Coordinates of C-alpha atoms in Angstrom, one line a residue:
E1 CA -92.0 62.4 15.7
V2 CA -88.3 61.8 15.3
K3 CA -87.7 65.1 13.6
F4 CA -89.6 67.0 16.3
I5 CA -87.6 65.2 19.1
L6 CA -84.3 65.9 17.3
F7 CA -85.2 69.5 16.8
T8 CA -86.2 69.8 20.5
L9 CA -82.9 68.2 21.5
A10 CA -80.9 70.6 19.2
F11 CA -82.7 73.6 20.6
L12 CA -82.3 72.6 24.2
G13 CA -78.6 71.7 23.4
F14 CA -78.1 75.2 22.0
L15 CA -79.7 76.7 25.1
A16 CA -77.5 74.6 27.4
F17 CA -74.4 75.5 25.4
K18 CA -75.2 79.2 25.6
G19 CA -75.9 78.8 29.3
G20 CA -72.4 77.4 29.8
S21 CA -73.4 73.8 30.3
E22 CA -72.8 70.7 28.1
A23 CA -75.1 70.7 25.1
V24 CA -75.7 66.9 25.5
L25 CA -77.2 67.2 29.0
P26 CA -80.8 68.0 27.8
A27 CA -80.9 64.6 26.2
Y28 CA -81.2 63.1 29.7
L29 CA -84.1 65.4 30.5
V30 CA -85.9 64.7 27.3
G31 CA -85.4 61.0 27.9
A32 CA -86.9 61.2 31.3
V33 CA -89.9 63.3 30.1
L34 CA -90.6 61.0 27.2
A35 CA -90.0 57.7 29.0
N36 CA -93.6 56.6 28.9
I37 CA -93.9 57.3 25.2
F38 CA -90.7 55.4 24.6
T39 CA -91.9 52.3 26.4
S40 CA -95.1 52.1 24.3
N41 CA -93.5 53.0 20.9
R42 CA -90.6 50.7 20.2
E43 CA -90.3 51.8 16.5
L44 CA -89.7 55.4 17.6
V45 CA -87.0 54.2 20.0
K46 CA -85.3 52.3 17.2
R47 CA -85.4 55.2 14.8
L48 CA -84.1 57.6 17.4
R49 CA -81.3 55.2 18.5
A50 CA -80.2 54.7 14.9
T51 CA -80.2 58.4 14.2
S52 CA -78.3 59.3 17.3
M53 CA -75.7 56.5 17.0
A54 CA -75.1 57.4 13.3
I55 CA -75.1 61.1 13.6
L56 CA -74.7 62.6 17.1
T57 CA -72.8 60.2 19.2
P58 CA -69.6 59.8 17.1
F59 CA -69.0 63.6 17.1
Y60 CA -69.3 63.8 20.9
F61 CA -67.0 60.9 21.6
L62 CA -64.5 62.1 19.0
K63 CA -64.4 65.5 20.7
A64 CA -64.1 64.0 24.2
G65 CA -61.5 61.5 23.1
S66 CA -59.4 64.0 21.2
L67 CA -58.8 65.9 24.4
V68 CA -57.2 63.0 26.2
N69 CA -53.5 63.1 26.7
A70 CA -52.3 59.6 26.1
T71 CA -49.0 60.0 28.0
V72 CA -51.1 60.4 31.1
L73 CA -51.9 56.7 30.8
Y74 CA -48.4 55.9 31.9
S75 CA -47.9 58.7 34.5
G76 CA -51.3 58.4 36.0
I77 CA -51.8 54.6 36.0
G78 CA -51.8 54.5 39.8
L79 CA -54.6 57.0 40.0
I80 CA -56.5 55.4 37.1
T81 CA -56.3 52.0 38.9
L82 CA -57.4 53.5 42.2
F83 CA -60.3 55.4 40.7
F84 CA -61.3 52.3 38.7
L85 CA -61.4 50.2 41.9
V86 CA -63.3 52.7 43.9
K87 CA -65.9 53.3 41.2
T88 CA -66.3 49.6 40.4
I89 CA -66.5 48.4 44.0
S90 CA -68.9 51.1 45.1
K91 CA -71.2 50.4 42.2
F92 CA -71.0 46.7 42.9
L93 CA -71.8 47.3 46.6
G94 CA -74.8 49.3 45.6
L95 CA -76.2 47.1 42.8
F96 CA -75.4 43.5 43.8
P97 CA -77.6 43.5 47.0
A98 CA -80.5 44.8 44.9
G99 CA -80.2 41.8 42.6
V100 CA -80.2 39.5 45.7
A101 CA -83.4 41.3 46.9
F102 CA -85.0 40.6 43.5
K103 CA -83.9 37.0 43.8
F104 CA -81.9 37.0 40.6
S105 CA -79.7 33.9 40.0
F106 CA -76.0 34.5 40.9
R107 CA -75.1 34.6 37.2
T108 CA -77.8 37.0 36.2
N109 CA -77.1 39.2 39.2
M110 CA -73.4 39.4 38.4
F111 CA -74.1 40.1 34.8
N112 CA -76.6 42.9 35.6
T113 CA -74.3 44.4 38.3
L114 CA -71.3 44.4 36.0
M115 CA -73.3 45.8 33.0
M116 CA -74.8 48.6 35.2
S117 CA -71.5 49.6 36.7
T118 CA -70.5 51.4 33.6
G119 CA -71.0 55.2 33.2
L120 CA -69.4 56.0 29.9
T121 CA -71.6 58.8 28.7
F122 CA -72.3 60.7 31.9
G123 CA -68.7 60.3 33.1
T124 CA -67.3 61.8 29.9
I125 CA -69.9 64.6 29.9
S126 CA -69.0 65.6 33.5
A127 CA -65.3 65.4 32.8
L128 CA -65.7 67.5 29.6
Y129 CA -67.8 70.1 31.6
G130 CA -65.0 70.3 34.2
L131 CA -62.4 70.8 31.5
N132 CA -64.4 73.4 29.6
N133 CA -65.1 75.4 32.7
N134 CA -61.5 75.2 34.0
I135 CA -62.5 73.2 37.0
I136 CA -60.0 70.5 36.1
N137 CA -56.9 70.6 33.9
K138 CA -56.1 68.5 30.8
E139 CA -54.1 65.9 32.8
Q140 CA -57.0 65.5 35.4
Y141 CA -59.4 65.3 32.5
S142 CA -57.3 62.6 30.8
I143 CA -57.2 60.5 34.1
I144 CA -60.9 60.8 34.6
V145 CA -61.8 59.9 31.0
L146 CA -59.3 57.0 30.9
T147 CA -60.9 55.7 34.2
V148 CA -64.4 56.1 32.8
I149 CA -63.4 54.2 29.7
S150 CA -61.8 51.4 31.7
T151 CA -64.9 51.1 34.0
A152 CA -67.0 50.7 30.9
I153 CA -64.9 48.2 29.0
I154 CA -63.5 45.9 31.7
P155 CA -66.8 45.1 33.6
T156 CA -68.6 44.7 30.2
L157 CA -65.9 42.2 29.0
I158 CA -66.1 40.3 32.3
A159 CA -69.9 40.2 32.2
E160 CA -70.0 39.0 28.6
L161 CA -67.2 36.4 29.0
F162 CA -68.1 34.9 32.4
F163 CA -71.6 35.8 33.5
Q164 CA -73.8 35.9 30.3
P165 CA -77.2 34.6 31.5
T166 CA -78.0 31.2 30.1
E167 CA -81.4 30.2 28.8
E168 CA -81.9 28.3 32.0
D169 CA -81.4 31.5 34.0
K170 CA -84.0 33.3 31.8
D171 CA -86.5 30.4 32.1
L172 CA -86.0 30.4 35.9
K173 CA -86.9 34.0 36.1
R174 CA -90.0 33.5 33.8
V175 CA -91.2 30.6 36.1
E176 CA -90.8 32.8 39.2
K177 CA -92.9 35.6 37.6
I178 CA -95.7 33.1 36.8
Q179 CA -95.8 31.8 40.4

């Protein structure tokens, strides 16, 4: 199963690359198509995750990261901060009310909202696509990728340090499900 899925991903990635798109994008489609299989087969998910994290992911992020111009961090700090705030606040405004509607505790809702406000993979994919197709230049690419990285790291650190759900939060949710 794993070999077949990886072969399918490689083939679709090749087609995407030849078509002028990012080779990693078909992984999203395959994930959506196989979602039901993944929910019922946890062992398959573990093997795929281990394989992709060990073999595929490092190459992609090394490529994406090597194209970042580090000097832009200083010259573009204002834009990076602005984009960080816009992205984080808009994701927060979209996600937090959903947690309220589902009656999550404040701590759980904040944790989920902060963890879901990241967009590391798709953000870097879209930035790399823009750079490769001359839609954006290297400086713009660097600003976008640095923003994407900061919106992945900072909310995750805040969530882990200050809003990690306690056992009481988890037990409360279990009790609500039973009732």
